Short mmCIF file of C-alpha atoms in Angstrom, two decimals:
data_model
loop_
_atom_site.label_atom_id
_atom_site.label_comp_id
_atom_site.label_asym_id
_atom_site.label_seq_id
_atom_site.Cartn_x
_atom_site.Cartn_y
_atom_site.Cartn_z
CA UNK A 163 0.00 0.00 0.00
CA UNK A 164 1.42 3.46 -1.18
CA UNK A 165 0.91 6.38 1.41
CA UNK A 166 2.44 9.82 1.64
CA UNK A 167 1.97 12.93 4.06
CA UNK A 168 3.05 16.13 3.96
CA UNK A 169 1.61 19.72 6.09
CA UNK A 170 0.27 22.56 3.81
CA UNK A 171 -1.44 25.49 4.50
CA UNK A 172 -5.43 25.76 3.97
CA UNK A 173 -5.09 29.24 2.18
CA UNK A 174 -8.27 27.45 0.26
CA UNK A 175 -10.73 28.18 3.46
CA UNK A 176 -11.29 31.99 4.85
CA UNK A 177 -8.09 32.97 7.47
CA UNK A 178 -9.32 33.32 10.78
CA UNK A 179 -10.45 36.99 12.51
CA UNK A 180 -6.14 37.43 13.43
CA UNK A 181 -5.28 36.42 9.29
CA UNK A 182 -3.61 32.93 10.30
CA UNK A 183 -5.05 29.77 8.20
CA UNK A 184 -4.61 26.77 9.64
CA UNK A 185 -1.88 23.85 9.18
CA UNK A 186 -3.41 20.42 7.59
CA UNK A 187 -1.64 17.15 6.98
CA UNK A 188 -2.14 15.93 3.27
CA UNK A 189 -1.99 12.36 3.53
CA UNK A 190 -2.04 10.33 0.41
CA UNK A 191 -3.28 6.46 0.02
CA UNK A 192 -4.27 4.53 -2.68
CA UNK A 193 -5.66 6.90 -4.91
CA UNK A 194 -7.38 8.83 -1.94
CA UNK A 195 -6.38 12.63 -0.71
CA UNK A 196 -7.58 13.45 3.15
CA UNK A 197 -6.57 16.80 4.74
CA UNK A 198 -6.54 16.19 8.40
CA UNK A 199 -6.53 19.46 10.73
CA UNK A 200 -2.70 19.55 12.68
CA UNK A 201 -4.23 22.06 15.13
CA UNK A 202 -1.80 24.73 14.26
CA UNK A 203 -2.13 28.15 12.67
CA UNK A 204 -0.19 30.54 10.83
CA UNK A 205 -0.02 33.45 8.80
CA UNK A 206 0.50 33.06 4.91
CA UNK A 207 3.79 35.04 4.50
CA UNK A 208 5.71 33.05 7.17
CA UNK A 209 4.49 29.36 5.18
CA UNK A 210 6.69 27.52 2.80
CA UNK A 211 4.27 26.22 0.54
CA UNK A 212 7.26 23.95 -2.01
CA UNK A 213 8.74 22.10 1.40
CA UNK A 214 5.31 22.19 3.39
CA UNK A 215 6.90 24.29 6.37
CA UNK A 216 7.43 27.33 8.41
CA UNK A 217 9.98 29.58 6.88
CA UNK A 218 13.22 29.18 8.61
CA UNK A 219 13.91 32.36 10.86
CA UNK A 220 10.38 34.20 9.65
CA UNK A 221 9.27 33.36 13.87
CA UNK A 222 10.83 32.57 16.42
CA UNK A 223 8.85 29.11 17.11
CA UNK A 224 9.75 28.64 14.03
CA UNK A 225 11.96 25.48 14.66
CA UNK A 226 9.71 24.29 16.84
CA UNK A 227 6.69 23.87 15.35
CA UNK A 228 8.26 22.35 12.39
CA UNK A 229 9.63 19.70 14.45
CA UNK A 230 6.17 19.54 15.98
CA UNK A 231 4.41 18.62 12.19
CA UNK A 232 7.55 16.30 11.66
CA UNK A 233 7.33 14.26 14.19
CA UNK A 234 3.56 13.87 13.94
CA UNK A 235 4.41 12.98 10.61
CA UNK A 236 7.18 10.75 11.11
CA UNK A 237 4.72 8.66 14.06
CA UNK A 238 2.15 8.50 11.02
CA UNK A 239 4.53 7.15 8.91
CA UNK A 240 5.78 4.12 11.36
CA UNK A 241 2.29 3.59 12.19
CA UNK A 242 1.72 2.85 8.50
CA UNK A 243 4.91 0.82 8.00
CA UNK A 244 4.05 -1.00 11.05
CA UNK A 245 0.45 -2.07 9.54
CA UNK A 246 2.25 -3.21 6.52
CA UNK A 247 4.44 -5.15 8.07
CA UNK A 248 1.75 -7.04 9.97
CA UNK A 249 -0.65 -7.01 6.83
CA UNK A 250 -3.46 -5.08 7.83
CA UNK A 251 -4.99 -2.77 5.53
CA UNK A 252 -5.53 0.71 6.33
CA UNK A 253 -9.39 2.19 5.46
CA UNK A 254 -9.90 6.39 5.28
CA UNK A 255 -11.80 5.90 8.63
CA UNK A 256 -8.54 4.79 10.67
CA UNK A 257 -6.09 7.34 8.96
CA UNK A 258 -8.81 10.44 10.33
CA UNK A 259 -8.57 8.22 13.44
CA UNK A 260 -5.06 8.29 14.04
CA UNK A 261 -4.65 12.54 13.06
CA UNK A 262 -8.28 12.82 15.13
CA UNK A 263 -8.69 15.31 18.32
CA UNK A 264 -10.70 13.05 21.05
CA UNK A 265 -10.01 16.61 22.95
CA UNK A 266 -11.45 19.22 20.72
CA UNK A 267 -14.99 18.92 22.57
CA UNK A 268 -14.29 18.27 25.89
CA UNK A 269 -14.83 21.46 27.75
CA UNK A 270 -11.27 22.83 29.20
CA UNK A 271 -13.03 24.82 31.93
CA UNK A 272 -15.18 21.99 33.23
CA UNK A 273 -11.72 19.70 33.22
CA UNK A 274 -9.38 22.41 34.91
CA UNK A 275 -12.06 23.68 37.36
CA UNK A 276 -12.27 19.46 38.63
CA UNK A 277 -8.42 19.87 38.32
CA UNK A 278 -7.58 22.73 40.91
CA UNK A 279 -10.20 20.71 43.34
CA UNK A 280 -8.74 17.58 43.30
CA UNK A 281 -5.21 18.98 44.06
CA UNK A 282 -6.40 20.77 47.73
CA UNK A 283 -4.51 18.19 49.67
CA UNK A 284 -1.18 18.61 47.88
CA UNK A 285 -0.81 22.02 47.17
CA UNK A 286 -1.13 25.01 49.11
CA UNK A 287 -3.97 27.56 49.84
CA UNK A 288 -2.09 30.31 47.99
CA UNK A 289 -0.87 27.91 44.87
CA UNK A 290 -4.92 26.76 44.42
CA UNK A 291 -5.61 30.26 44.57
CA UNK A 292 -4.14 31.40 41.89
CA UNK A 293 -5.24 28.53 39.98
CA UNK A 294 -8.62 29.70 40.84
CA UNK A 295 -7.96 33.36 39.93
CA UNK A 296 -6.49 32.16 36.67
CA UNK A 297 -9.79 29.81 35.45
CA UNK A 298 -11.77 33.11 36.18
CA UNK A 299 -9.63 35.57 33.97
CA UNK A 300 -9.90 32.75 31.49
CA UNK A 301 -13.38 32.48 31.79
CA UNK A 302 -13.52 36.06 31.00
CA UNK A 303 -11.44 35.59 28.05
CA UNK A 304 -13.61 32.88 26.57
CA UNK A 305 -16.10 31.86 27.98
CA UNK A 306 -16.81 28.73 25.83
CA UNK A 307 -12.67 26.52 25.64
CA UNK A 308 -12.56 23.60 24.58
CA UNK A 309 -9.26 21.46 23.97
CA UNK A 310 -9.32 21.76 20.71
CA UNK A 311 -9.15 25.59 20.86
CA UNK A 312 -5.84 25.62 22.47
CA UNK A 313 -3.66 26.32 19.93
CA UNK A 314 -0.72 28.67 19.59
CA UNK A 315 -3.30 31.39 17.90
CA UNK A 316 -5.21 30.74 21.46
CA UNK A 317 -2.51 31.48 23.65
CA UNK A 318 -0.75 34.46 21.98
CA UNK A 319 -4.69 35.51 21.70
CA UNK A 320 -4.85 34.78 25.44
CA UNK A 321 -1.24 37.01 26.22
CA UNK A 322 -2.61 39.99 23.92
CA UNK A 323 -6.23 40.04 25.99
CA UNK A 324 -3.96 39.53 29.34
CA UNK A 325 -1.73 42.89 28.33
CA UNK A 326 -3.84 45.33 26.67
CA UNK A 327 -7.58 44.18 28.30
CA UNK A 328 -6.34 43.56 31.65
CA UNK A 329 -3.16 45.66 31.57
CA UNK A 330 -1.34 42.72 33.54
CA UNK A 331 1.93 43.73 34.84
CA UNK A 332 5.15 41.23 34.10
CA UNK A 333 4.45 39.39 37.07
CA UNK A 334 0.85 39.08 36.26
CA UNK A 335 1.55 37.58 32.99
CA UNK A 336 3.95 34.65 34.24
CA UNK A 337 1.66 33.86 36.72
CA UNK A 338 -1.70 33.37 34.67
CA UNK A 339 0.62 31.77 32.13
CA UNK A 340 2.15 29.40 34.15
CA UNK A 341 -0.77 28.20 35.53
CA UNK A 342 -2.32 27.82 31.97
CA UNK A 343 0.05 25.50 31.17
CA UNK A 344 0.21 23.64 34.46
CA UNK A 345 -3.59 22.79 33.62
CA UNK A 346 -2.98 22.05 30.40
CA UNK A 347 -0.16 19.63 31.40
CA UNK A 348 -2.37 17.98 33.41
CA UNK A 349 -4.71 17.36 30.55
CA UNK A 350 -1.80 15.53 28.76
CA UNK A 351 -1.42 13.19 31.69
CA UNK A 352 -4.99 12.52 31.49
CA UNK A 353 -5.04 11.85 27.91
CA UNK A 354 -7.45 14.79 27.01
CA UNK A 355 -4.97 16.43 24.86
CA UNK A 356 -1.95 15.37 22.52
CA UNK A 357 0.28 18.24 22.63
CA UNK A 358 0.69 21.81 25.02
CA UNK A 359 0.81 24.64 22.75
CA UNK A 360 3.44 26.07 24.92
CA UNK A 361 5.98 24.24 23.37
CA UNK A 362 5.34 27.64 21.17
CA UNK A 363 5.09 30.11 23.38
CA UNK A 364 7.84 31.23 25.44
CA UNK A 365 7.54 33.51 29.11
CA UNK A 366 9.62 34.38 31.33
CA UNK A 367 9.35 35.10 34.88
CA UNK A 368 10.45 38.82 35.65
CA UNK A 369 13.86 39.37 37.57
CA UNK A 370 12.64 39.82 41.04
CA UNK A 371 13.30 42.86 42.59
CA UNK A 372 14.27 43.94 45.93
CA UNK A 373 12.41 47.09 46.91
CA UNK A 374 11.81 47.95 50.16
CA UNK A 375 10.73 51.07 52.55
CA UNK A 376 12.78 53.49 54.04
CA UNK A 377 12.37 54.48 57.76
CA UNK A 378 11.16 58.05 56.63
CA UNK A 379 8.33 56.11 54.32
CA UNK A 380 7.54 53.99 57.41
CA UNK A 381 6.83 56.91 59.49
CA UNK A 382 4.88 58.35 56.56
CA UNK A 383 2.35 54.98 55.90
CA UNK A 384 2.25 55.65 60.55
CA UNK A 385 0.77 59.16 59.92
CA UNK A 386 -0.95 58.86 57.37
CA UNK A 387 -4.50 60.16 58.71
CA UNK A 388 -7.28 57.52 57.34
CA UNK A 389 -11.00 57.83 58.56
CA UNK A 390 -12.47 55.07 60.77
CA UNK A 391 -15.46 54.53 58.09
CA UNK A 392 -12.59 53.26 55.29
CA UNK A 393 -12.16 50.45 57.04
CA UNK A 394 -10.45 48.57 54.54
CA UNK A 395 -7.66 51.23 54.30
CA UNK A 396 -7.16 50.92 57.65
CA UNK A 397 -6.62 47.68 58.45
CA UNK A 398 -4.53 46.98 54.77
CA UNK A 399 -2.44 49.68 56.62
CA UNK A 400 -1.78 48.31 59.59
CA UNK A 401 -1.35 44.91 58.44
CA UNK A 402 1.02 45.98 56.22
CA UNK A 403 3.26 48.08 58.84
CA UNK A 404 2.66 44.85 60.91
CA UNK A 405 4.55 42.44 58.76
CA UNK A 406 6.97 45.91 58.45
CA UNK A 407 7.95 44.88 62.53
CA UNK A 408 7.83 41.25 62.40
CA UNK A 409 9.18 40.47 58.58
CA UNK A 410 5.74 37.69 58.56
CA UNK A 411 4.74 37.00 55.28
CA UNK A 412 0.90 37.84 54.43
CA UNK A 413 0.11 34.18 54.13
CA UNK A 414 1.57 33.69 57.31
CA UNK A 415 -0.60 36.61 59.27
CA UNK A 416 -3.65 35.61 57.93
CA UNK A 417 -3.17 31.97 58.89
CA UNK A 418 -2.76 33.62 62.63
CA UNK A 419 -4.79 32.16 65.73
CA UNK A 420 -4.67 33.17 68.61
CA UNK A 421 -3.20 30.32 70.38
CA UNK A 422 0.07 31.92 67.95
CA UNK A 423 0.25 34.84 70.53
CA UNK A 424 2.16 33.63 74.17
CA UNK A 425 5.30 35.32 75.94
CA UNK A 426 5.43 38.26 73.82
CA UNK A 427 6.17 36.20 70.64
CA UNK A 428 4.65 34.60 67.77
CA UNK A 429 5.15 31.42 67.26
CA UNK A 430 4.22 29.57 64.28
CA UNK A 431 5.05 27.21 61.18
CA UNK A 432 5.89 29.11 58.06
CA UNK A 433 3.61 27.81 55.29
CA UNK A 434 5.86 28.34 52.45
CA UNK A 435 8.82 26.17 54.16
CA UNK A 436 6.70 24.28 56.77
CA UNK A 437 9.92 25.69 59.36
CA UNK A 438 8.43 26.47 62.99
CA UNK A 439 9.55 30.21 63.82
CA UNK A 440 9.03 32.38 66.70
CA UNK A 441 9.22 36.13 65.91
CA UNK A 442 9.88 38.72 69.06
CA UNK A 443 7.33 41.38 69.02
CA UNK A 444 8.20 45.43 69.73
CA UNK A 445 5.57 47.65 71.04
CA UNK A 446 4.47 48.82 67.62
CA UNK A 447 3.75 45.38 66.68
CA UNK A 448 2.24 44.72 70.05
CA UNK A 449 -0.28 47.79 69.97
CA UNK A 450 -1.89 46.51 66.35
CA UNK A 451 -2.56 42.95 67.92
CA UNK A 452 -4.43 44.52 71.21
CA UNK A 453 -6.02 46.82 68.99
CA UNK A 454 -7.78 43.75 66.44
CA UNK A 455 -6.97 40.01 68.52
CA UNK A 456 -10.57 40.82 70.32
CA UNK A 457 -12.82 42.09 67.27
CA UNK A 458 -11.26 38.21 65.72
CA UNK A 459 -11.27 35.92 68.57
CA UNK A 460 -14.84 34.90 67.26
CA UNK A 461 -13.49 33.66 64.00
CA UNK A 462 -10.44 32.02 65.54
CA UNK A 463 -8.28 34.21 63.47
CA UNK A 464 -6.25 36.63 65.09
CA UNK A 465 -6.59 39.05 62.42
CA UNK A 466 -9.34 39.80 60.44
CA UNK A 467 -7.58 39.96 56.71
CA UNK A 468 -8.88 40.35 53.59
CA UNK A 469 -7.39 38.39 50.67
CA UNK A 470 -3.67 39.44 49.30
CA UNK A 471 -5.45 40.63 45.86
CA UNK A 472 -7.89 42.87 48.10
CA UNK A 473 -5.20 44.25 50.44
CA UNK A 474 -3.21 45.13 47.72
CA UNK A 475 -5.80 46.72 45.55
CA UNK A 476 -6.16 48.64 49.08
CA UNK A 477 -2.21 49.63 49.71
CA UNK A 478 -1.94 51.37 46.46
CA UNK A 479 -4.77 53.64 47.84
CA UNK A 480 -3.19 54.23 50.86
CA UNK A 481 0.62 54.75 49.86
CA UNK A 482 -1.49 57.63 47.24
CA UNK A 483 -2.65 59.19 50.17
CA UNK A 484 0.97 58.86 52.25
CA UNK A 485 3.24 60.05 49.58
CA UNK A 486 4.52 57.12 48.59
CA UNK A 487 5.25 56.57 45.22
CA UNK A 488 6.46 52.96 44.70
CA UNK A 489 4.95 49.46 42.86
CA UNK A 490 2.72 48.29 45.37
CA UNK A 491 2.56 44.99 46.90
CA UNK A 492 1.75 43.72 50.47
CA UNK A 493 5.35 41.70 50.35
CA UNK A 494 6.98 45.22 50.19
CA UNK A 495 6.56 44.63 54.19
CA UNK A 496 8.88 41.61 54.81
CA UNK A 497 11.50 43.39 52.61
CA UNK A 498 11.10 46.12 54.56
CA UNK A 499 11.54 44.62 57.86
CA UNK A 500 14.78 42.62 56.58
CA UNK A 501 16.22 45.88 55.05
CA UNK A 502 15.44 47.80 58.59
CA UNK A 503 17.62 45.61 60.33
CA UNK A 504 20.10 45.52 57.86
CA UNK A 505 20.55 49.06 58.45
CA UNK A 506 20.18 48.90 62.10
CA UNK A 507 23.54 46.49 61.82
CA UNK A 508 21.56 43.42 63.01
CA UNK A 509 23.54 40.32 62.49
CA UNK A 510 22.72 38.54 59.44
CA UNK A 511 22.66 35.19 61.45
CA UNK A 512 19.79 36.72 63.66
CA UNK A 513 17.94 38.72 60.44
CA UNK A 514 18.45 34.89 58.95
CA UNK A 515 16.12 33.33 62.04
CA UNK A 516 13.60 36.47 62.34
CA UNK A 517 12.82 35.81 58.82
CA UNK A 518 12.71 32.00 58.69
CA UNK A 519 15.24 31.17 56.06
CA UNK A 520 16.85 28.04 55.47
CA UNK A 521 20.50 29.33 54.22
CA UNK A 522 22.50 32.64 54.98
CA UNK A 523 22.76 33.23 51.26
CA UNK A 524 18.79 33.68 50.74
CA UNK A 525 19.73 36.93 53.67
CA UNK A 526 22.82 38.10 52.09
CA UNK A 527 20.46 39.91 49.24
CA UNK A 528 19.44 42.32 51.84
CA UNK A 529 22.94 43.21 52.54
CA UNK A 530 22.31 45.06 49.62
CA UNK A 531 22.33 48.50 51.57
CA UNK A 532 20.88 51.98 51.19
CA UNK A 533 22.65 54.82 50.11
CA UNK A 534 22.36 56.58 53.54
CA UNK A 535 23.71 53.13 55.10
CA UNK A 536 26.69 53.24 52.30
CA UNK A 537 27.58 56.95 53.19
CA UNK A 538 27.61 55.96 57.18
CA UNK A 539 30.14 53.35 56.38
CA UNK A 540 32.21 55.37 54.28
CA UNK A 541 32.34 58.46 57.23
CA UNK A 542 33.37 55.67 59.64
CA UNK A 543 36.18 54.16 57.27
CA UNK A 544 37.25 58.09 56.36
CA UNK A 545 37.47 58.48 60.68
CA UNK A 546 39.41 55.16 60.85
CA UNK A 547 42.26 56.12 58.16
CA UNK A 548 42.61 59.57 58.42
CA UNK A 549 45.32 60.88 61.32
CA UNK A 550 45.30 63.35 63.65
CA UNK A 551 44.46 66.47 62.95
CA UNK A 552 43.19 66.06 59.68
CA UNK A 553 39.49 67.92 59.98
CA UNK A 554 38.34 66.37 56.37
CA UNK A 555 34.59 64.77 56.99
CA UNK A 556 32.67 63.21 54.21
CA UNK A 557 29.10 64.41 54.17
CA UNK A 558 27.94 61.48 55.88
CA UNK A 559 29.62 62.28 59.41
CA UNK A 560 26.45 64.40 59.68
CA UNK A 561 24.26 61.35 59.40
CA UNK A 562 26.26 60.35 62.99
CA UNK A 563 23.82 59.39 65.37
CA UNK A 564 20.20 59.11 63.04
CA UNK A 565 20.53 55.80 63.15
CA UNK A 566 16.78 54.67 62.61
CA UNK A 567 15.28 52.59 65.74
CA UNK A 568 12.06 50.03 64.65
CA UNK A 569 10.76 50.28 68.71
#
């Protein structure tokens, strides 16, 4: 039995609302012609029509989705040899078989949204979370997704919507992306699709960077007058300058009970690491407990926290009104607090237990300092080496003594 296959483009059908056509495999057997959908898209200009493939260097997944169609091709083509060799013939009806999509209708949404529930007992609150917070941006996006609509077209479709719609920052965009792809992973393992479109797409997760407050902008966020009836404002403050004197992540506060609070301490198991940690408290830190532990006892939850996205969305309007102007984000606080110490000359083996880490290196990126802290050491060094009677001071001698305190 003769066979051949090759990919073309169906230029022969309307392009789709973003120009693309899709990518068909042309298979060839006795005297029959199918064209069998590859679930892949492209535009026109970037298609070699004479070798049936993407135009070397016209993309940049280029490469990789013709080694996709190749090796969809080459499987066909073992397949075939493979029902040769054991003599059975081949009808139309098994070819569209083997180059079907058992995934195209089953509903992505339904699958992912059974998905995220049946991981709550092995992965945490704040992972399922954003699972969650993902399926309802994607929702939004589509509300009808099926596996057969995720394609390449689909997911670039999906990143355009994500930054112009939504106006998702960096961070945004790796997160809702990653967990896109986690799902659809999943979906693999379960046999609902063949391939994860991206193989396509590349993202990258933004550099991380360490921003933090300085005393002054402490004091400011303190200050800053905010009427009892904003409520929300209030309390995202003072949770926030709370993890500011304790360096407790906001998953961590939340998760608070009261049974947490005993000997002037908290004491608690990190949920990132699962690492018990006991964190000192100052008065500051003190004072914002007394003033909320009793409105919260009820709920046994010490504090009575909205979610991170809600805090956050709340922050922004409070570091408005406080003069702050900085991206805004409720983990801002722990840097803070590490930072703070830094400056105060606190031991990096002691800021390495008050903020729970496992190695010295993962505190050594605070060492990092300010340029107040860089101009105090450089006065010191400049007393050290110069002799006596040279009057010569570097500016920063007059920083002497405003050392900030956190009590």
């Amino acid at each position: 039995m003769k066979f051949s296959v090759r990919a073309i483009l169906r230029d022969d059908k309307p392009a789709k609302i973003n120009g693309t056509h899709s990518i068909h495999y042309l298979v060839g057997f006795d005297g029959y012609q199918v064209k069998l959908p590859s679930g892949h898209e492209i535009l026109p200009k970037y298609w070699n029509e004479e070798d049936g493939r993407v135009k070397k260097g016209s993309v940049t997944y280029a490469g990789e989705l013709n080694s996709t169609l190749g090796q969809r091709m080459d499987e066909f083509r073992s397949y075939m040899l493979q029902q040769q060799i054991l003599g059975h013939p081949v009808t139309k009806e098994e070819i569209k078989a083997f180059f079907g999509r058992k995934e195209s209708t089953e509903c992505f949404h339904a699958f992912a949204q059974a998905q995220v529930e049946g991981w709550k007992h092995s992965k945490r609150k704040g992972t399922l979370d954003n699972y969650r917070y993902t399926l309802n941006v994607l929702k939004r996006f589509r509300s009808t997704l099926r596996f057969g609509h995720l394609e390449l077209s689909c997911i670039e479709a999906f990143d355009q919507y994500l930054r112009e719609t939504r106006g998702n920052t960096a961070s945004g965009l790796f997160n809702r992306h990653k967990s896109l792809k986690s799902l659809i992973n999943a979906g693999i393992k379960k046999g609902l699709v063949r391939d994860n479109p991206y193989r396509l797409f590349r993202f990258k997760n933004p550099p991380s960077r360490l921003d933090f407050l300085t005393l002054e902008e402490v004091a400011a966020l303190e200050n800053t007058s905010l009427p009892p009836e904003e409520g929300g404002l209030v309390r995202a403050r003072d949770f926030f300058l709370l993890s500011c004197y304790t360096g407790i992540r906001f998953s961590d506060l939340r998760a608070l009970k009261p049974t947490n609070l005993r000997d002037g301490s908290l004491t608690f198991t990190m949920q990132k690491t699962n690492k018990a940690i006991a964190v000192p408290l100052i008065d500051k830190a003190t004072d914002l407990l007394v003033k909320y532990a009793p409105s919260s006892a009820s709920l046994d939850r010490l504090l009575p926290m909205h979610t991170n996205r809600r805090t956050n969305a709340y922050l922004k309007e409070v570091f408005l009104r406080a003069g702050i102007t900085r991206a805004v984000s409720f983990h801002l606080a722990r840097h803070t607090f590490a930072s703070l110490h830094v400056d105060l000359g606190t031991h990096m083996v002691l800021i390495k237990d008050l903020m729970g880490h496992s190695s010295i290196e993962q505190t050594e990126i605070y060492s990092k300092g300010s340029r107040d802290s860089l101009v105090r050491s450089m006065a010191a060094f400049n007393r050290h080496v110069q002799g006596p009677g040279d009057s010569r001071n570097l500016a920063g001698d007059q920083l002497e003594g405003s050392r900030p305190t956190l009590g």
